[in-house]
Coordinates of C-alpha atoms and ligand atoms in Angstrom, one line a residue:
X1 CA 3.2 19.7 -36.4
X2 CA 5.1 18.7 -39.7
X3 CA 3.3 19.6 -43.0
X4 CA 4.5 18.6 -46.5
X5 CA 2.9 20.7 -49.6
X6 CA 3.1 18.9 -52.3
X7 CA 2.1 21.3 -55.6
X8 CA 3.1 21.4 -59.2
X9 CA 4.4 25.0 -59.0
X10 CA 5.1 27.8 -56.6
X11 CA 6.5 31.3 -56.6
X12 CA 9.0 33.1 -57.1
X13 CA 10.4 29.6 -58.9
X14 CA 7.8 29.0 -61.3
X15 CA 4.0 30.1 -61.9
X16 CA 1.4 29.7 -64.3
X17 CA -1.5 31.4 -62.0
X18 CA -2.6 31.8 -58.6
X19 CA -1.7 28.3 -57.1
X20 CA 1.9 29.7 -57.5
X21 CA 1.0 32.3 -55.5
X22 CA -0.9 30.7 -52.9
X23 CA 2.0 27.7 -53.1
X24 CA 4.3 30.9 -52.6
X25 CA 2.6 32.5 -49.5
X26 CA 0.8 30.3 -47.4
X27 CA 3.3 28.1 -45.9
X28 CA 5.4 31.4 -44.5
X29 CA 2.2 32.2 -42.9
X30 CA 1.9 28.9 -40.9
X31 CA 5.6 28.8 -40.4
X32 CA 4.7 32.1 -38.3
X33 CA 2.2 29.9 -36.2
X34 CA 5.0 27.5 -35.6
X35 CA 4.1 24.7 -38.2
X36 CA 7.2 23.0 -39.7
X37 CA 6.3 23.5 -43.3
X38 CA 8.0 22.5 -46.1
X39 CA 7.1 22.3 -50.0
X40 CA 8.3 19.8 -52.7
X41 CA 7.6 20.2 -56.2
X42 CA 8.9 18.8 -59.6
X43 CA 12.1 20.4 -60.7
X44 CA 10.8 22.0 -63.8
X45 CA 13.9 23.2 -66.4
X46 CA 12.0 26.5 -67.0
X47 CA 12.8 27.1 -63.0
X48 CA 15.3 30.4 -63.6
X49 CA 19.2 29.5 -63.0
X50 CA 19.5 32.1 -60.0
X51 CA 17.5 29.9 -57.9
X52 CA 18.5 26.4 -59.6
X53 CA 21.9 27.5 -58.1
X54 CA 20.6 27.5 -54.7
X55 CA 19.9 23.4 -54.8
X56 CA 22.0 20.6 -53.2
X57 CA 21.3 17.8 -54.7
X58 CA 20.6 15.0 -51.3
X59 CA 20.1 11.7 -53.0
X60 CA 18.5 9.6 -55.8
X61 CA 16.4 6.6 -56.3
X62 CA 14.6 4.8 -58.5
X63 CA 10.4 4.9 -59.4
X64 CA 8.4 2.3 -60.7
X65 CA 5.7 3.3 -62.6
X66 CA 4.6 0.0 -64.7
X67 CA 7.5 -1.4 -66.1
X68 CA 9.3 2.3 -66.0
X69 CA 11.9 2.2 -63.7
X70 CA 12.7 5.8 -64.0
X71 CA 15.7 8.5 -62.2
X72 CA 14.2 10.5 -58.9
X73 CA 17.0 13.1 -57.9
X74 CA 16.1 15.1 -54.7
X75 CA 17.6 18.4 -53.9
X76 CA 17.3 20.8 -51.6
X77 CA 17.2 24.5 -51.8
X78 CA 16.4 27.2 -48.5
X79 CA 15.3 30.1 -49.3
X80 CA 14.1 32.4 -47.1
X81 CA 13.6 30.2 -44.0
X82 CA 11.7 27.6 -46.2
X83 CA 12.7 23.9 -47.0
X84 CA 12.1 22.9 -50.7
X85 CA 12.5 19.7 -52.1
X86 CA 12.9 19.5 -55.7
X87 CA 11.9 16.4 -57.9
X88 CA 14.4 15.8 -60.6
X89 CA 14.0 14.1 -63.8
X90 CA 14.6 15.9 -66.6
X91 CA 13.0 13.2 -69.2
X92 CA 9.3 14.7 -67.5
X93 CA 10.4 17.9 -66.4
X94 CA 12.8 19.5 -69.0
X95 CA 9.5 21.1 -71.0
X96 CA 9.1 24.0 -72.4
X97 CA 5.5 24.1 -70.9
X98 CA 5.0 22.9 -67.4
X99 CA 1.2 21.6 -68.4
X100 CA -0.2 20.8 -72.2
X101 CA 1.9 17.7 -72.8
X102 CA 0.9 14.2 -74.3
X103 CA 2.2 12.3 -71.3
X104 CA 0.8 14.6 -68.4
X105 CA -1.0 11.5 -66.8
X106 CA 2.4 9.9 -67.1
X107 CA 4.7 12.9 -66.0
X108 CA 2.2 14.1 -62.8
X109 CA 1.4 9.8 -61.8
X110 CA 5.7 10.3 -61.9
X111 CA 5.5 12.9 -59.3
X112 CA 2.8 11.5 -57.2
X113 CA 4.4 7.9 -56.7
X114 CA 8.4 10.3 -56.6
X115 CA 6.9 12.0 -53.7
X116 CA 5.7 8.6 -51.9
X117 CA 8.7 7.0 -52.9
X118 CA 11.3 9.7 -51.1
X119 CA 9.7 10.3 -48.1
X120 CA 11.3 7.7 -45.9
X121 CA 14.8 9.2 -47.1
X122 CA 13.6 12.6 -46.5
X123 CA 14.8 13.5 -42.7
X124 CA 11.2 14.9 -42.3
X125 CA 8.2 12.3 -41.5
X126 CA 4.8 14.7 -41.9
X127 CA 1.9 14.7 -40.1
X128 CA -0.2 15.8 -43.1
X129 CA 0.6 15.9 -46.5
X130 CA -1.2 19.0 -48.0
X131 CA -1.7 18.5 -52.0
X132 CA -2.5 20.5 -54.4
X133 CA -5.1 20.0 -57.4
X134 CA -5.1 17.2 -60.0
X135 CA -1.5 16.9 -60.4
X136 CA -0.9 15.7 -56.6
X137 CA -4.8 13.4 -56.8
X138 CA -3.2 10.5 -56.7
X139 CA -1.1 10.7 -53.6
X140 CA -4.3 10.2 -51.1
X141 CA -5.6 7.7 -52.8
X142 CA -2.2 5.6 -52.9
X143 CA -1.8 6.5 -49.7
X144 CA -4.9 5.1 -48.4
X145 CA -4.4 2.2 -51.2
X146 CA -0.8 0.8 -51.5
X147 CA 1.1 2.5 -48.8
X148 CA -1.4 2.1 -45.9
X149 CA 0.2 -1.4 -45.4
X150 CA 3.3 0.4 -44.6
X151 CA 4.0 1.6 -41.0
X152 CA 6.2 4.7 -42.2
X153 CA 3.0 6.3 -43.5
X154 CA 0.0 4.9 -41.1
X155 CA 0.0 7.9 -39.5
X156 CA 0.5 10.3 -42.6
X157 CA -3.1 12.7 -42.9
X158 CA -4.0 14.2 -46.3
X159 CA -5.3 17.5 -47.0
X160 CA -6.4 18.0 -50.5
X161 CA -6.8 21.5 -51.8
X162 CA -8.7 22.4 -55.1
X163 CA -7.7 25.1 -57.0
X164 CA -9.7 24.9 -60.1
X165 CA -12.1 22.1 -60.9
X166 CA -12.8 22.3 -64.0
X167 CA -8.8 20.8 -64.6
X168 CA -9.2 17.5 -63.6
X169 CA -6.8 15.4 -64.6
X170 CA -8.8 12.7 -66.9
X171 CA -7.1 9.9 -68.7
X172 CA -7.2 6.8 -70.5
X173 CA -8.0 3.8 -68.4
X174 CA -4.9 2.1 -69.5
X175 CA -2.6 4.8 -67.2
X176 CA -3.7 2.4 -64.2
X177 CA -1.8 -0.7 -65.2
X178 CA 0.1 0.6 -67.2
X179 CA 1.8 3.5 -65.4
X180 CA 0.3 3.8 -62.2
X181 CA 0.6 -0.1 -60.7
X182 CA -2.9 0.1 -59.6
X183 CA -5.4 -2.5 -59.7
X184 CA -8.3 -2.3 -62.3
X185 CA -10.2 -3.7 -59.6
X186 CA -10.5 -0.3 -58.8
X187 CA -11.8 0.9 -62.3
X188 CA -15.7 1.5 -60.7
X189 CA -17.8 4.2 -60.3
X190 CA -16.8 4.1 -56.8
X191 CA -13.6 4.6 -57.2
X192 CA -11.6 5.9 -60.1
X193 CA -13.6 5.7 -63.0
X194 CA -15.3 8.8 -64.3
X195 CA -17.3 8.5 -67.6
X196 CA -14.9 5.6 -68.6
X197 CA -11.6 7.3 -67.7
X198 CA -9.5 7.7 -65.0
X199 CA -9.8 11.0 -63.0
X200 CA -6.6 12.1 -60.7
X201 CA -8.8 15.3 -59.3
X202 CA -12.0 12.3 -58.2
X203 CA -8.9 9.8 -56.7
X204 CA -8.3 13.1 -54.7
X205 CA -11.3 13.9 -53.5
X206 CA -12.7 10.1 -52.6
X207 CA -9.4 9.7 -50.7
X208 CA -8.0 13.2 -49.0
X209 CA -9.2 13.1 -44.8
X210 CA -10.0 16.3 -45.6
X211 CA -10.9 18.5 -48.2
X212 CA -10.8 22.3 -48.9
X213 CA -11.4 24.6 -52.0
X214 CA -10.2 28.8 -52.1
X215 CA -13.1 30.3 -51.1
X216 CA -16.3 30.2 -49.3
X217 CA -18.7 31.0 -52.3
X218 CA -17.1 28.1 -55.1
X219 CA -17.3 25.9 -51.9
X220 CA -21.0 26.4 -52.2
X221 CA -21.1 26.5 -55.8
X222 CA -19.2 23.4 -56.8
X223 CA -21.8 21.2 -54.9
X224 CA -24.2 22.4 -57.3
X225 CA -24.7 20.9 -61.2
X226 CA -24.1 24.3 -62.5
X227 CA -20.3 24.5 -61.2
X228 CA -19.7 21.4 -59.8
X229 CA -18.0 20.1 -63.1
X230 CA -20.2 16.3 -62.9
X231 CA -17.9 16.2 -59.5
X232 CA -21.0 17.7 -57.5
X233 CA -22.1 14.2 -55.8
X234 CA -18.3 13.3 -55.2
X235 CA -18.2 16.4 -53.2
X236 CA -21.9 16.3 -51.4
X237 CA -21.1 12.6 -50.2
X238 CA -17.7 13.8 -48.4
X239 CA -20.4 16.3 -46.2
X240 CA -18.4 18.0 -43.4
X241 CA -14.9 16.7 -44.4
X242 CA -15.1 19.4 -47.3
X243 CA -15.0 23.8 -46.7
X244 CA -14.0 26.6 -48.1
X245 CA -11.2 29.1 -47.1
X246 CA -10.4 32.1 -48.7
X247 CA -6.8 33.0 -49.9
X248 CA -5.0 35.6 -49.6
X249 CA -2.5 37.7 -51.2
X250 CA 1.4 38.1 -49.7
X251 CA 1.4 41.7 -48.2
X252 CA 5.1 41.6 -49.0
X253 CA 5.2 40.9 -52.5
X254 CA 2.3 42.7 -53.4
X255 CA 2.6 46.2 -51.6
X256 CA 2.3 49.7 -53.6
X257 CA 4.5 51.3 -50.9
X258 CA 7.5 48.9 -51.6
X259 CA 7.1 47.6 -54.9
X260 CA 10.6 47.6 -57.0
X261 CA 8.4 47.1 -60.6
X262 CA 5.9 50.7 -60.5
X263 CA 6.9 53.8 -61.6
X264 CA 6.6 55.4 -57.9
X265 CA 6.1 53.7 -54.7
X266 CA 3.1 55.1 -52.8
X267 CA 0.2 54.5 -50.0
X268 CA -3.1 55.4 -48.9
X269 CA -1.6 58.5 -47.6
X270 CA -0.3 59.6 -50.5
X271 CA -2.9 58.5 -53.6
X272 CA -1.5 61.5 -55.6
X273 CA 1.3 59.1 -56.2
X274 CA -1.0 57.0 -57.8
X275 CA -2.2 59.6 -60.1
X276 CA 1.6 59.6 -61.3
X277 CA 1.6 55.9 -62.3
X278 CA -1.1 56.3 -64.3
X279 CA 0.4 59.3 -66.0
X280 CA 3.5 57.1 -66.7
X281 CA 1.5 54.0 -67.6
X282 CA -0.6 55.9 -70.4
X283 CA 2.7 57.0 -71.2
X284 CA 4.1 54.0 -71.7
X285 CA 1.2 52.2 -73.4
X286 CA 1.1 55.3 -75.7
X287 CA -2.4 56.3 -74.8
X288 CA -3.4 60.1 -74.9
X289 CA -2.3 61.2 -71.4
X290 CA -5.0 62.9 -69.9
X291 CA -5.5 61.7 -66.0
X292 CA -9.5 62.7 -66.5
X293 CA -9.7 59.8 -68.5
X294 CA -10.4 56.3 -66.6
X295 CA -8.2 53.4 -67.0
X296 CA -9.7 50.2 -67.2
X297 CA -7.4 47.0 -67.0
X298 CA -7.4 43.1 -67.1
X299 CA -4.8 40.7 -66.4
X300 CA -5.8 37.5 -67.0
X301 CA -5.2 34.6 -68.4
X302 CA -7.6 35.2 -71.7
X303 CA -9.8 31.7 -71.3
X304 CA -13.6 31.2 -71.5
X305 CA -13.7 31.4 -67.6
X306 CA -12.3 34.8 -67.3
X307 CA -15.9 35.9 -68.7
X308 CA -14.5 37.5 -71.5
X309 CA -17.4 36.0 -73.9
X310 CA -19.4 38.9 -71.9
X311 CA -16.9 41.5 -73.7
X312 CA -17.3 39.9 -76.7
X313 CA -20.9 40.7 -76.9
X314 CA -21.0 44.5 -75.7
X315 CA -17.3 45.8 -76.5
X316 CA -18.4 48.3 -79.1
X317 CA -20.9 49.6 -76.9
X318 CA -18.5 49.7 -73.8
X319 CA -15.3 51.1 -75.9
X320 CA -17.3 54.1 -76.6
X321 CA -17.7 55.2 -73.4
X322 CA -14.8 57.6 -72.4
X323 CA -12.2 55.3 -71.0
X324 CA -8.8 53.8 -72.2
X325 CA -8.5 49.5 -71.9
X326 CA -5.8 47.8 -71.5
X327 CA -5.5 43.8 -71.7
X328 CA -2.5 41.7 -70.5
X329 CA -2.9 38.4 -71.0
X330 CA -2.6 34.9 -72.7
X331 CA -4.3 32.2 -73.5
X332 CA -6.2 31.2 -76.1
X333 CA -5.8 31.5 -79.8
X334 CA -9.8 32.9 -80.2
X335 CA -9.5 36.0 -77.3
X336 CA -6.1 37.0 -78.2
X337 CA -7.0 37.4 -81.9
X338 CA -10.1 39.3 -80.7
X339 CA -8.0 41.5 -78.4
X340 CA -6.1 42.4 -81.1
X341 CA -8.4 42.7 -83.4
X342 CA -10.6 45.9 -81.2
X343 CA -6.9 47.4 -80.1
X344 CA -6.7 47.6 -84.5
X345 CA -10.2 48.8 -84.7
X346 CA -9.2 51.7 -81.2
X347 CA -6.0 52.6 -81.4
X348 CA -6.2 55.3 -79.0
X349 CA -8.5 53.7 -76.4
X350 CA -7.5 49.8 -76.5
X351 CA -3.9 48.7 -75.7
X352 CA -3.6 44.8 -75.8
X353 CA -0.5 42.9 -74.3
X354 CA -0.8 39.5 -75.2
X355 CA 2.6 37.7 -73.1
X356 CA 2.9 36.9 -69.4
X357 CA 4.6 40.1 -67.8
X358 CA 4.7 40.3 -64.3
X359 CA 6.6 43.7 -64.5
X360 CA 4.0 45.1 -66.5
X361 CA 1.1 43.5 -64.7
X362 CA 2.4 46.0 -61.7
X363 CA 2.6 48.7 -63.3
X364 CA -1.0 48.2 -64.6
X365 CA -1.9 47.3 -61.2
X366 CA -0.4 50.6 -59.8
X367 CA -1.7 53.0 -62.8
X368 CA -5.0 51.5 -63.8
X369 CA -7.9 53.4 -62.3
X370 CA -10.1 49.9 -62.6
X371 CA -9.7 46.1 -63.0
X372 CA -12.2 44.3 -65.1
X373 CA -13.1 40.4 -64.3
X374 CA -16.3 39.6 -65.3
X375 CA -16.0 36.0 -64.6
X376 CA -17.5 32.2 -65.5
X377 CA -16.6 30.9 -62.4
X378 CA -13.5 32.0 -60.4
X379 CA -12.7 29.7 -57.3
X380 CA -10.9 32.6 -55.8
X381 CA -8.9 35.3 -57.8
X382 CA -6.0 36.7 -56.9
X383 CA -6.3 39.3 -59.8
X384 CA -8.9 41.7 -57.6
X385 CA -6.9 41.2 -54.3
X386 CA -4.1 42.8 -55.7
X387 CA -6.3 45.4 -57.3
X388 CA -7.1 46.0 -53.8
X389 CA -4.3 46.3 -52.3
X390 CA -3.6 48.9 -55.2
X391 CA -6.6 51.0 -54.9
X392 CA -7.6 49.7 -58.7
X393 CA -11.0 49.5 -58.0
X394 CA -12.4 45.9 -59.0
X395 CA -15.7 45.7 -61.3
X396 CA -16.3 41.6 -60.9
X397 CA -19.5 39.0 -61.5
X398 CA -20.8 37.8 -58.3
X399 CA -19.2 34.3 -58.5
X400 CA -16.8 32.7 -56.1
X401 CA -14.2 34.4 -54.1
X402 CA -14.8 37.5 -56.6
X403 CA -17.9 37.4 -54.5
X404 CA -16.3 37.3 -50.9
X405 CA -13.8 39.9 -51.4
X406 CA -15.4 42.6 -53.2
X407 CA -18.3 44.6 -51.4
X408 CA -20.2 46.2 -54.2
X409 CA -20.8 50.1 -53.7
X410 CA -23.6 51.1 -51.7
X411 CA -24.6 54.9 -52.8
X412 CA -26.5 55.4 -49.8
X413 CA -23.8 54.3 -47.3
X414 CA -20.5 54.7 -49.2
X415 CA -19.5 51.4 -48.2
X416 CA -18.1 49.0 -50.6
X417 CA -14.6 48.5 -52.4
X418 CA -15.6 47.7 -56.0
X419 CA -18.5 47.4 -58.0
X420 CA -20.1 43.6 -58.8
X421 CA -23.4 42.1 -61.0
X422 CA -24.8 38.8 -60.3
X423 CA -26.3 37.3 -63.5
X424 CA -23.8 36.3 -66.0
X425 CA -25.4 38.6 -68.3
X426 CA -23.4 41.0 -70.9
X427 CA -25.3 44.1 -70.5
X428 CA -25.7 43.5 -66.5
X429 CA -21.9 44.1 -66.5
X430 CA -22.2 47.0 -69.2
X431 CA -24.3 48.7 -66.6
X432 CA -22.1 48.0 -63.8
X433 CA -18.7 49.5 -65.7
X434 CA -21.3 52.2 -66.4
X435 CA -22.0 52.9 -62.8
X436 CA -18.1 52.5 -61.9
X437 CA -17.3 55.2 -64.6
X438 CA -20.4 57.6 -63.6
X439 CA -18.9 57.4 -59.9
X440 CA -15.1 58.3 -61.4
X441 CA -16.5 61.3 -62.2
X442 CA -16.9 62.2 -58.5
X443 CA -13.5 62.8 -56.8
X444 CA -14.7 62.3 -53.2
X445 CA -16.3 59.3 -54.0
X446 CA -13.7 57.6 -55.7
X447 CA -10.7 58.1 -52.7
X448 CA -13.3 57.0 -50.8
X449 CA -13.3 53.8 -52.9
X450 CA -10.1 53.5 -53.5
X451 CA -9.1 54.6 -49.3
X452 CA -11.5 51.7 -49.0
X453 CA -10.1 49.2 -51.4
X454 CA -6.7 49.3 -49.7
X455 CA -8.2 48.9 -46.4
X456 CA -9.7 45.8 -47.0
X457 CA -7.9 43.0 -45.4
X458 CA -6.8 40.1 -47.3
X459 CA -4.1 39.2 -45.9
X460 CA -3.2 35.6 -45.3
X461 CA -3.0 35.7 -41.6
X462 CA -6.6 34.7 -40.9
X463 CA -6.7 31.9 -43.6
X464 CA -3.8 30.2 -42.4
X465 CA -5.0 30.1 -38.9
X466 CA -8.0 28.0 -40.3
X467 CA -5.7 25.8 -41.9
X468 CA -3.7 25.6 -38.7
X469 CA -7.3 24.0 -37.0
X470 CA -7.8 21.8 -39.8
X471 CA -4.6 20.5 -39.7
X472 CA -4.7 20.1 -35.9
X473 CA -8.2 18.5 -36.4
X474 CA -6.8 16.0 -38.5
X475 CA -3.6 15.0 -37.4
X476 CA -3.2 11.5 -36.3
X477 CA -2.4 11.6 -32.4
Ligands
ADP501 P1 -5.9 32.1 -62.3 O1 -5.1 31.4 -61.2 O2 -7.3 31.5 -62.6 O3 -5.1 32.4 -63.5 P2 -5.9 34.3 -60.4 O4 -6.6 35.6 -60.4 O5 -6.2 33.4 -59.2 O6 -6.3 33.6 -61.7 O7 -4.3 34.5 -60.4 C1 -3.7 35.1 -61.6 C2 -2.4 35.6 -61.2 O8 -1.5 35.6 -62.3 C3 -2.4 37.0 -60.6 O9 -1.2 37.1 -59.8 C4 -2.2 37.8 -61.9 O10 -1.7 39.1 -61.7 C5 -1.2 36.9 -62.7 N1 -1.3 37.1 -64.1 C6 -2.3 36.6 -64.9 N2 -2.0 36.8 -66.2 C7 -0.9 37.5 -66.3 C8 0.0 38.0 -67.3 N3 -0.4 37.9 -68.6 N4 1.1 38.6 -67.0 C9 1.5 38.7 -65.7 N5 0.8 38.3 -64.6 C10 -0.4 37.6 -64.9

């Protein structure tokens, strides 16, 4: 079995959220179940020079994409076991953002048609080509299109992963002739068209022999109007081709007892160790240190979907309970000014980080008694799983995989690993950070918690076995 992931950006080389880290861990797992994976992805210039010097360049040809007839440079880098192809062109990929541009339609169409283009020089013919959101949308539909004439890739399966829906991928009409050499013939409702654009995320999903999505719940949820992004009846027509599976989190790079970045290594053996993060963390944030008083943390990426309009409309009320808060996160313009504005108004209880610091966002992992993520909508969330895995007990809405992974607690059975609210409702999740903080107060029932929290298994070993069946189930024999 031969599997190609195709994705726009994968750790440790380059990440902007969790598909890195899913892009990062998954195909290690199925390597383990003897799967010959290997990832390509565009050679983006923010890519650090450490592992730039690790690729051979193999070849080049040329793209047409309209009457572009741009550079594709392939090389090769092993890391690790693992086989990566990098596209390179630096007129698309020498950014200083790898999303947010004027020509994304332009730079990801690039990618899909690069990828098509070198697989018959590649010395690797895949079974399935496993793509990942928008950016990749229009490889199963060319490949069912264009390249199904073609007896190199009549046997070539797609499995088309989303991530997020609500990033599509929507763009002028014009990018079909003019970029993407497709007919307008297929400029229909049936097709491509969505509300008199062109969707890469809808080519994907009309097109891909099989389709997932990163967790059970948003499975559910994106086939309803509410969450479903005016995608809903794409997704109900494709029936049983579409399911969810729920990610996981890389027990090696996210481990408490091993982990280079936090003050002190430790396990659920020896939480004391945890208490001494914490110290150090209030120390380093420059809160009061005083280990009575809860820590409450988010890492995030600070957009509506994090929930964080819920905070907006209870903060005073929540700040004054006895806790310290501390935000790291980026995003938009409107929560990071009202981050910084609360952390003006509470010096001594509200830290805000506004960067992307994944040194940091350990150490808040390993010190912070709680993880906030109140969410819109979160097709998985990698955020609580390493929370988890930390014994930073999770407080989450009810929504998506925040919903599959976290087991609210149950006073009268003491099971549970977090603490969740269903409505998306401000003072439904003031009361539920209430609870978390009235339980704080009870030592017993807290290691409990957390002894529970780093129990729960989220490993990636089950997940990829499903993959494994899907991929067996739709491989061409
Ligand atoms: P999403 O993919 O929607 O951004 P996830 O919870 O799936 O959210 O994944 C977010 C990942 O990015 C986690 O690994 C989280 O720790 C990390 N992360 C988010 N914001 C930051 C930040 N500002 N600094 C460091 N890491 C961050």
């Amino acid at each position: 079995m031969k599997v190609l992931f195709v994705v726009s950006e994968c750790a440790p080389f380059i990440k902007t959220g969790g598909l890195a880290d899913v892009a990062g861990a998954l195909p290690k797992e199925l390597r383990k179940l003897g799967i010959d994976v290997r990832l390509i992805l565009p050679k983006h210039s923010l890519i650090q020079e450490q592992f730039k010097s690790k690729m051979v360049k193999l070849f080049d040809i040329r793209i047409q994409l309209g009457w572009r007839n741009q550079y594709c440079g392939i090389e090769l880098a092993e890391i690790d076991g693992l086989t990566y192809y990098f596209v390179d062109n630096e007129y698309y990929f020498k950014r200083d953002e790898i999303y947010g541009h004027h020509d994304d339609g332009e730079r990801f169409s690039y990618f899909c048609r690069a990828v098509l283009d070198v697989l018959p020089h590649l010395d690797f013919q895949p079974n399935i080509l496993h793509c990942h959101d928008w950016h990749t949308g229009m490889i199963p539909f060319l490949l069912k299109t264009e390249y199904a004439q073609n007896p190199f890739y009549q046997d070539m399966k797609t499995v088309f992963t989303i991530h997020n829906l609500q990033f599509q991928g929507i763009f002028p009409k014009e990018i079909l002739t003019d970029v993407l050499n497709i007919s307008e013939a297929y400029f229909t409702r049936q097709f491509l068209e969505f509300y008199g654009q062109v969707n890469f995320m809808k080519a994907a999903l009309i097109s891909a022999d099989f389709i997932t999505t990163v967790s059970p719940t948003y499975k559910n949820e994106i086939l309803t109007s509410h969450y479903g992004e005016k995608l809903e009846g794409v997704l109900r027509e494709r029936g049983n081709s579409f399911s969810g599976i729920l990610n996981g989190i890389d027990d090696n790079l996210f481990n408490p007892k091993d982990d280079q970045d936090i003050f002190l290594p430790y396990e659920k053996s020896t939480l004391e160790k945890k208490l001494v993060n914490k110290r150090k963390l209030q120390e380093l944030l420059e809160f009061p240190q005083n280990e009575e008083i809860p820590v409450m943390a988010m890492i995030t990426r600070l957009t509506k979907q994090k929930g964080l309009d819920l905070i907006k409309a209870v903060v005073h009320e929540f700040i004054n309970e006895d806790l310290q808060f501390v935000v790291l996160g980026t995003g938009d313009y409107e929560y990071e000014q009202f981050f910084k504005l609360i952390e003006y108004f509470y010096p001594e209880k509200v830290k805000v980080n506004i960067g992307f610091d994944e040194g940091l966002a350990r150490k808040i992992y390993a010190g912070a008694d709680m993880l906030l993520m109140p969410s819109l909508f979160e097709p998985c969330g990698l955020s609580q799983l390493i929370a988890l895995k930390y014994g930073t007990i999770p407080i989450v809405r009810e929504t998506g995989g925040l919903n599959d992974t976290v087991e609210s607690f149950n006073e009268y059975t003491g099971k549970g690993n977090g603490f969740s609210f269903a409505n998306f409702n401000a003072h439904d999740m003031l009361f539920t950070m209430k609870r978390a903080l009235y339980y704080y107060k009870n030592k017993l029932i807290w290691k409990q918690l957390m002894e529970s929290a780093m129990s729960s298994d989220n490993s990636w070993a089950q997940s990829a076995r499903q993959y494994q069946q899907l991929f067996l189930a739709n491989r061409k024999v």
